[in-house]
Amino acid sequence: MFYYVSKIAWFFATPSNLLLSAILLGLVLALFAPLRTFGVGLALVTTVTTIALGLLPVATYLMVPLEERFPLFKDDGKPVDGIVLLGGAVDASDSLSRGRISANEAAERVLDTIQLAHRYPQARILISGGGGTVFGDGRAEAPVIADYFRSIGIDPARILVEDRSRTTSENALYARDLAKPKEGERWLLVTSAWHMPRAVGVFEKAGFSVTAYPVDFRTGGGSNNLRLFAFVSDGLRRLDVVTKEWAGLVGYYLTGRTNVLFPAPHSSSDAVGSASL
């Protein structure tokens, strides 16, 4: 139930959808004489707000705290027993219909996992990702990625496929049950940097100790964060992503899926195995 409620609620709460809805509402109200002034004003103000949020680096500044929460992983020479790759980088339906992998803007999750697979040839690779859609065929992502890994020469015996999860919380629970991590084992968690705080939080809640391996950074740091977006759609897309992630942190904390509101590195393994951005 939580899954469906959260997905439907977010559809209506997405900033770009809300802004468009407000513009349309203003135009509709403008058709009625008593509300014409209010309707026109609402449409104009919301239109200007939409353009401003789409071009100005507002979304970038909202994303920076998320991406800088967990520093880059630094290989300290210690063995790595496993790698957990969270889904969200591949469209399963498109991949299956075209007969080749179809990646999206989070493709670094897959690419970096391939690098890690070669760097740590003894590590198991757990791919976690089911059919996380309310509407559609709900085809699982993990099997598609697993097939791709096998096709490029990664030993099938190393690959674990978790294809039931639809949320980050389920990623952690089902991955834990499948991996059965032993005390003292080191597992790297590969996901987008802006998603890492919530991901680590739910894995810790599930009792699956992981070391953050953030990828897919959307912000550049320093003066790069001052840059305007070239297209309104680009800024709104980032705003949708970052707003959803902050809302997810709050929602997961309030529903007990994480122990803290804004998870951060705290273990000795994180401190040793990371370097500043």
mmCIF file of C-alpha atoms in Angstrom:
data_model
loop_
_atom_site.group_PDB
_atom_site.id
_atom_site.type_symbol
_atom_site.label_atom_id
_atom_site.label_comp_id
_atom_site.label_asym_id
_atom_site.label_seq_id
_atom_site.Cartn_x
_atom_site.Cartn_y
_atom_site.Cartn_z
ATOM 1 C CA MET A 1 0.000 0.000 0.000
ATOM 2 C CA PHE A 2 2.840 2.402 0.871
ATOM 3 C CA TYR A 3 4.267 1.881 -2.615
ATOM 4 C CA TYR A 4 1.075 2.794 -4.471
ATOM 5 C CA VAL A 5 0.205 5.719 -2.184
ATOM 6 C CA SER A 6 3.691 7.195 -2.502
ATOM 7 C CA LYS A 7 3.786 6.830 -6.289
ATOM 8 C CA ILE A 8 0.336 8.336 -6.854
ATOM 9 C CA ALA A 9 0.893 11.138 -4.338
ATOM 10 C CA TRP A 10 4.207 12.023 -5.922
ATOM 11 C CA PHE A 11 2.671 12.173 -9.394
ATOM 12 C CA PHE A 12 0.485 15.059 -8.250
ATOM 13 C CA ALA A 13 3.162 16.638 -6.033
ATOM 14 C CA THR A 14 5.906 16.699 -8.674
ATOM 15 C CA PRO A 15 6.942 20.370 -9.063
ATOM 16 C CA SER A 16 6.687 20.413 -12.854
ATOM 17 C CA ASN A 17 3.206 18.860 -12.706
ATOM 18 C CA LEU A 18 2.090 21.283 -9.995
ATOM 19 C CA LEU A 19 3.329 24.305 -11.920
ATOM 20 C CA LEU A 20 1.651 23.198 -15.135
ATOM 21 C CA SER A 21 -1.574 22.460 -13.259
ATOM 22 C CA ALA A 22 -1.523 25.934 -11.689
ATOM 23 C CA ILE A 23 -1.061 27.567 -15.090
ATOM 24 C CA LEU A 24 -3.948 25.594 -16.560
ATOM 25 C CA LEU A 25 -6.121 26.368 -13.541
ATOM 26 C CA GLY A 26 -5.398 30.066 -13.961
ATOM 27 C CA LEU A 27 -6.359 29.949 -17.625
ATOM 28 C CA VAL A 28 -9.602 28.145 -16.828
ATOM 29 C CA LEU A 29 -10.504 30.624 -14.082
ATOM 30 C CA ALA A 30 -9.806 33.493 -16.474
ATOM 31 C CA LEU A 31 -12.747 32.318 -18.566
ATOM 32 C CA PHE A 32 -15.145 33.341 -15.806
ATOM 33 C CA ALA A 33 -15.701 37.087 -15.388
ATOM 34 C CA PRO A 34 -15.727 37.185 -11.567
ATOM 35 C CA LEU A 35 -12.433 35.275 -11.425
ATOM 36 C CA ARG A 36 -10.759 36.672 -14.546
ATOM 37 C CA THR A 37 -8.286 38.917 -12.730
ATOM 38 C CA PHE A 38 -7.310 36.212 -10.267
ATOM 39 C CA GLY A 39 -7.021 33.596 -13.020
ATOM 40 C CA VAL A 40 -4.837 35.736 -15.262
ATOM 41 C CA GLY A 41 -2.653 36.669 -12.298
ATOM 42 C CA LEU A 42 -2.260 33.047 -11.242
ATOM 43 C CA ALA A 43 -1.314 31.975 -14.757
ATOM 44 C CA LEU A 44 1.199 34.791 -15.199
ATOM 45 C CA VAL A 45 2.854 34.375 -11.794
ATOM 46 C CA THR A 46 3.098 30.624 -12.187
ATOM 47 C CA THR A 47 4.502 30.950 -15.707
ATOM 48 C CA VAL A 48 7.227 33.326 -14.516
ATOM 49 C CA THR A 49 7.939 31.009 -11.563
ATOM 50 C CA THR A 50 8.217 28.030 -13.900
ATOM 51 C CA ILE A 51 10.697 29.822 -16.149
ATOM 52 C CA ALA A 52 12.738 31.002 -13.163
ATOM 53 C CA LEU A 53 12.899 27.552 -11.563
ATOM 54 C CA GLY A 54 13.798 26.036 -14.915
ATOM 55 C CA LEU A 55 16.669 28.411 -15.709
ATOM 56 C CA LEU A 56 18.088 29.433 -12.329
ATOM 57 C CA PRO A 57 20.313 26.951 -10.388
ATOM 58 C CA VAL A 58 17.739 26.488 -7.613
ATOM 59 C CA ALA A 59 17.547 22.724 -8.099
ATOM 60 C CA THR A 60 21.341 22.502 -8.156
ATOM 61 C CA TYR A 61 21.632 24.059 -4.717
ATOM 62 C CA LEU A 62 18.981 21.721 -3.384
ATOM 63 C CA MET A 63 20.927 18.762 -4.762
ATOM 64 C CA VAL A 64 24.400 19.733 -3.490
ATOM 65 C CA PRO A 65 23.794 18.690 0.166
ATOM 66 C CA LEU A 66 22.575 15.282 -1.003
ATOM 67 C CA GLU A 67 25.522 14.654 -3.313
ATOM 68 C CA GLU A 68 28.130 15.822 -0.815
ATOM 69 C CA ARG A 69 26.745 13.817 2.112
ATOM 70 C CA PHE A 70 28.842 10.750 1.255
ATOM 71 C CA PRO A 71 32.353 11.314 -0.135
ATOM 72 C CA LEU A 72 33.896 9.500 -3.047
ATOM 73 C CA PHE A 73 35.110 5.984 -2.360
ATOM 74 C CA LYS A 74 38.867 5.541 -2.142
ATOM 75 C CA ASP A 75 40.416 2.109 -2.587
ATOM 76 C CA ASP A 76 42.373 1.483 0.605
ATOM 77 C CA GLY A 77 43.562 -1.988 -0.354
ATOM 78 C CA LYS A 78 41.055 -3.823 1.809
ATOM 79 C CA PRO A 79 39.161 -6.676 0.161
ATOM 80 C CA VAL A 80 35.666 -6.173 -1.199
ATOM 81 C CA ASP A 81 33.345 -9.137 -0.758
ATOM 82 C CA GLY A 82 30.384 -7.834 -2.709
ATOM 83 C CA ILE A 83 28.909 -5.038 -4.778
ATOM 84 C CA VAL A 84 25.254 -4.004 -4.631
ATOM 85 C CA LEU A 85 23.978 -2.196 -7.707
ATOM 86 C CA LEU A 86 20.650 -0.430 -7.237
ATOM 87 C CA GLY A 87 18.351 -0.256 -10.229
ATOM 88 C CA GLY A 88 17.139 2.916 -11.861
ATOM 89 C CA ALA A 89 19.594 3.108 -14.754
ATOM 90 C CA VAL A 90 17.932 0.876 -17.353
ATOM 91 C CA ASP A 91 14.505 0.756 -18.983
ATOM 92 C CA ALA A 92 13.623 -2.935 -18.934
ATOM 93 C CA SER A 93 10.730 -2.706 -21.397
ATOM 94 C CA ASP A 94 12.723 -0.811 -24.023
ATOM 95 C CA SER A 95 15.706 -3.109 -23.548
ATOM 96 C CA LEU A 96 13.654 -6.249 -24.035
ATOM 97 C CA SER A 97 11.704 -4.900 -27.020
ATOM 98 C CA ARG A 98 14.841 -3.695 -28.825
ATOM 99 C CA GLY A 99 17.023 -6.637 -27.863
ATOM 100 C CA ARG A 100 19.762 -4.449 -26.407
ATOM 101 C CA ILE A 101 20.268 -2.610 -23.140
ATOM 102 C CA SER A 102 18.601 0.803 -22.988
ATOM 103 C CA ALA A 103 20.193 3.005 -20.311
ATOM 104 C CA ASN A 104 19.063 6.395 -19.040
ATOM 105 C CA GLU A 105 20.841 9.371 -17.451
ATOM 106 C CA ALA A 106 21.875 7.224 -14.461
ATOM 107 C CA ALA A 107 23.894 4.849 -16.652
ATOM 108 C CA GLU A 108 27.006 5.456 -14.515
ATOM 109 C CA ARG A 109 25.548 3.047 -11.979
ATOM 110 C CA VAL A 110 25.995 0.225 -14.483
ATOM 111 C CA LEU A 111 29.280 1.468 -15.949
ATOM 112 C CA ASP A 112 30.966 1.895 -12.571
ATOM 113 C CA THR A 113 29.764 -1.507 -11.416
ATOM 114 C CA ILE A 114 31.450 -3.049 -14.456
ATOM 115 C CA GLN A 115 34.691 -1.317 -13.473
ATOM 116 C CA LEU A 116 34.345 -2.569 -9.914
ATOM 117 C CA ALA A 117 33.670 -6.094 -11.154
ATOM 118 C CA HIS A 118 37.063 -6.076 -12.903
ATOM 119 C CA ARG A 119 38.855 -4.338 -10.022
ATOM 120 C CA TYR A 120 37.551 -6.871 -7.485
ATOM 121 C CA PRO A 121 37.313 -10.153 -9.435
ATOM 122 C CA GLN A 122 36.362 -12.182 -6.356
ATOM 123 C CA ALA A 123 33.468 -9.944 -5.317
ATOM 124 C CA ARG A 124 29.890 -11.031 -5.775
ATOM 125 C CA ILE A 125 27.652 -8.659 -7.721
ATOM 126 C CA LEU A 126 24.102 -8.244 -6.479
ATOM 127 C CA ILE A 127 21.786 -6.403 -8.880
ATOM 128 C CA SER A 128 18.646 -5.117 -7.177
ATOM 129 C CA GLY A 129 15.701 -3.800 -9.152
ATOM 130 C CA GLY A 130 12.190 -4.988 -9.893
ATOM 131 C CA GLY A 131 9.347 -3.484 -11.897
ATOM 132 C CA GLY A 132 8.903 -0.196 -10.066
ATOM 133 C CA THR A 133 5.931 1.266 -11.929
ATOM 134 C CA VAL A 134 2.289 1.759 -11.013
ATOM 135 C CA PHE A 135 1.187 1.564 -14.626
ATOM 136 C CA GLY A 136 2.839 -0.422 -17.400
ATOM 137 C CA ASP A 137 4.079 -3.964 -17.744
ATOM 138 C CA GLY A 138 6.303 -3.740 -14.659
ATOM 139 C CA ARG A 139 9.170 -5.701 -16.182
ATOM 140 C CA ALA A 140 12.070 -6.101 -13.777
ATOM 141 C CA GLU A 141 15.320 -4.263 -14.450
ATOM 142 C CA ALA A 142 17.751 -6.541 -12.627
ATOM 143 C CA PRO A 143 17.525 -9.525 -15.043
ATOM 144 C CA VAL A 144 18.194 -7.206 -18.006
ATOM 145 C CA ILE A 145 21.348 -5.836 -16.402
ATOM 146 C CA ALA A 146 22.422 -9.340 -15.352
ATOM 147 C CA ASP A 147 22.101 -10.586 -18.936
ATOM 148 C CA TYR A 148 24.185 -7.654 -20.125
ATOM 149 C CA PHE A 149 26.897 -8.382 -17.563
ATOM 150 C CA ARG A 150 27.030 -12.001 -18.665
ATOM 151 C CA SER A 151 27.236 -10.947 -22.315
ATOM 152 C CA ILE A 152 30.378 -8.867 -21.656
ATOM 153 C CA GLY A 153 32.162 -11.713 -19.911
ATOM 154 C CA ILE A 154 31.380 -11.326 -16.220
ATOM 155 C CA ASP A 155 31.227 -14.764 -14.613
ATOM 156 C CA PRO A 156 27.542 -15.702 -14.127
ATOM 157 C CA ALA A 157 28.467 -17.468 -10.880
ATOM 158 C CA ARG A 158 29.283 -14.085 -9.344
ATOM 159 C CA ILE A 159 25.947 -12.495 -10.203
ATOM 160 C CA LEU A 160 22.979 -12.386 -7.815
ATOM 161 C CA VAL A 161 19.668 -11.117 -9.182
ATOM 162 C CA GLU A 162 17.062 -9.514 -6.937
ATOM 163 C CA ASP A 163 14.054 -8.724 -9.133
ATOM 164 C CA ARG A 164 11.201 -8.204 -6.645
ATOM 165 C CA SER A 165 11.941 -4.775 -5.177
ATOM 166 C CA ARG A 166 9.982 -1.704 -6.263
ATOM 167 C CA THR A 167 11.312 0.804 -3.742
ATOM 168 C CA THR A 168 14.637 1.628 -2.093
ATOM 169 C CA SER A 169 13.353 0.130 1.146
ATOM 170 C CA GLU A 170 12.572 -3.142 -0.616
ATOM 171 C CA ASN A 171 15.981 -3.004 -2.321
ATOM 172 C CA ALA A 172 17.610 -3.213 1.093
ATOM 173 C CA LEU A 173 15.378 -5.910 2.550
ATOM 174 C CA TYR A 174 15.450 -8.250 -0.437
ATOM 175 C CA ALA A 175 19.164 -7.676 -1.094
ATOM 176 C CA ARG A 176 19.939 -8.571 2.506
ATOM 177 C CA ASP A 177 17.933 -11.777 2.285
ATOM 178 C CA LEU A 178 19.620 -12.752 -0.977
ATOM 179 C CA ALA A 179 23.214 -11.816 -0.104
ATOM 180 C CA LYS A 180 23.121 -13.052 3.492
ATOM 181 C CA PRO A 181 26.138 -10.858 4.342
ATOM 182 C CA LYS A 182 28.404 -12.168 7.061
ATOM 183 C CA GLU A 183 29.871 -10.069 9.825
ATOM 184 C CA GLY A 184 33.064 -8.388 8.693
ATOM 185 C CA GLU A 185 32.261 -8.578 4.995
ATOM 186 C CA ARG A 186 32.634 -5.432 2.945
ATOM 187 C CA TRP A 187 29.894 -4.630 0.453
ATOM 188 C CA LEU A 188 29.988 -1.563 -1.782
ATOM 189 C CA LEU A 189 26.668 0.131 -2.493
ATOM 190 C CA VAL A 190 26.513 1.680 -5.957
ATOM 191 C CA THR A 191 23.842 4.285 -6.622
ATOM 192 C CA SER A 192 23.499 7.928 -7.627
ATOM 193 C CA ALA A 193 25.192 10.366 -5.230
ATOM 194 C CA TRP A 194 21.946 12.292 -4.668
ATOM 195 C CA HIS A 195 20.213 9.020 -3.735
ATOM 196 C CA MET A 196 22.961 7.704 -1.477
ATOM 197 C CA PRO A 197 21.772 9.146 1.900
ATOM 198 C CA ARG A 198 18.372 7.472 1.688
ATOM 199 C CA ALA A 199 19.851 4.265 0.270
ATOM 200 C CA VAL A 200 22.425 3.914 3.049
ATOM 201 C CA GLY A 201 19.761 4.746 5.610
ATOM 202 C CA VAL A 202 17.466 1.898 4.588
ATOM 203 C CA PHE A 203 20.329 -0.598 4.269
ATOM 204 C CA GLU A 204 21.442 0.256 7.805
ATOM 205 C CA LYS A 205 17.854 -0.092 9.006
ATOM 206 C CA ALA A 206 17.709 -3.530 7.347
ATOM 207 C CA GLY A 207 20.913 -4.595 9.083
ATOM 208 C CA PHE A 208 22.942 -4.762 5.879
ATOM 209 C CA SER A 209 26.220 -2.905 6.442
ATOM 210 C CA VAL A 210 27.424 -1.217 3.247
ATOM 211 C CA THR A 211 30.127 1.215 2.152
ATOM 212 C CA ALA A 212 28.920 4.034 -0.061
ATOM 213 C CA TYR A 213 30.156 4.169 -3.654
ATOM 214 C CA PRO A 214 28.399 7.264 -5.039
ATOM 215 C CA VAL A 215 28.225 7.801 -8.805
ATOM 216 C CA ASP A 216 26.092 9.785 -11.270
ATOM 217 C CA PHE A 217 26.847 13.228 -9.837
ATOM 218 C CA ARG A 218 24.595 15.934 -11.296
ATOM 219 C CA THR A 219 26.374 18.947 -9.740
ATOM 220 C CA GLY A 220 29.907 20.066 -10.484
ATOM 221 C CA GLY A 221 30.850 21.884 -7.308
ATOM 222 C CA GLY A 222 32.248 25.381 -6.849
ATOM 223 C CA SER A 223 31.415 27.959 -9.496
ATOM 224 C CA ASN A 224 29.858 25.269 -11.690
ATOM 225 C CA ASN A 225 26.865 25.305 -9.379
ATOM 226 C CA LEU A 226 26.172 28.916 -10.369
ATOM 227 C CA ARG A 227 25.550 28.065 -13.999
ATOM 228 C CA LEU A 228 22.116 28.685 -15.454
ATOM 229 C CA PHE A 229 20.325 25.890 -17.258
ATOM 230 C CA ALA A 230 20.237 26.128 -21.045
ATOM 231 C CA PHE A 231 16.692 24.800 -21.192
ATOM 232 C CA VAL A 232 13.770 25.264 -18.823
ATOM 233 C CA SER A 233 13.064 21.545 -19.081
ATOM 234 C CA ASP A 234 16.548 20.720 -17.756
ATOM 235 C CA GLY A 235 16.095 22.762 -14.607
ATOM 236 C CA LEU A 236 12.606 21.411 -13.994
ATOM 237 C CA ARG A 237 13.819 17.840 -14.499
ATOM 238 C CA ARG A 238 16.496 18.310 -11.844
ATOM 239 C CA LEU A 239 13.984 20.017 -9.570
ATOM 240 C CA ASP A 240 11.649 17.036 -9.869
ATOM 241 C CA VAL A 241 14.467 14.611 -9.022
ATOM 242 C CA VAL A 242 15.813 16.509 -6.019
ATOM 243 C CA THR A 243 12.399 17.366 -4.587
ATOM 244 C CA LYS A 244 11.404 13.724 -4.762
ATOM 245 C CA GLU A 245 14.597 12.712 -2.959
ATOM 246 C CA TRP A 246 14.118 15.190 -0.105
ATOM 247 C CA ALA A 247 10.485 14.116 0.184
ATOM 248 C CA GLY A 248 11.642 10.496 0.228
ATOM 249 C CA LEU A 249 14.030 11.169 3.097
ATOM 250 C CA VAL A 250 11.247 12.738 5.144
ATOM 251 C CA GLY A 251 8.728 10.056 4.245
ATOM 252 C CA TYR A 252 11.096 7.179 4.994
ATOM 253 C CA TYR A 253 12.032 8.657 8.351
ATOM 254 C CA LEU A 254 8.431 9.310 9.396
ATOM 255 C CA THR A 255 7.368 5.780 8.426
ATOM 256 C CA GLY A 256 10.300 4.160 10.228
ATOM 257 C CA ARG A 257 12.145 2.989 7.128
ATOM 258 C CA THR A 258 15.281 4.846 8.221
ATOM 259 C CA ASN A 259 16.583 5.573 11.704
ATOM 260 C CA VAL A 260 17.656 9.157 11.031
ATOM 261 C CA LEU A 261 16.272 11.929 8.848
ATOM 262 C CA PHE A 262 19.465 12.597 6.914
ATOM 263 C CA PRO A 263 21.802 9.571 7.043
ATOM 264 C CA ALA A 264 25.538 10.302 6.999
ATOM 265 C CA PRO A 265 28.857 8.403 7.099
ATOM 266 C CA HIS A 266 29.604 7.304 10.626
ATOM 267 C CA SER A 267 31.389 3.935 10.665
ATOM 268 C CA SER A 268 35.139 3.471 10.622
ATOM 269 C CA SER A 269 34.878 1.688 7.281
ATOM 270 C CA ASP A 270 33.232 4.738 5.723
ATOM 271 C CA ALA A 271 35.836 7.042 7.201
ATOM 272 C CA VAL A 272 38.756 4.971 5.949
ATOM 273 C CA GLY A 273 37.267 4.009 2.616
ATOM 274 C CA SER A 274 36.384 7.507 1.437
ATOM 275 C CA ALA A 275 37.978 10.689 0.265
ATOM 276 C CA SER A 276 36.626 14.215 0.126
ATOM 277 C CA LEU A 277 34.942 15.445 -2.998
#
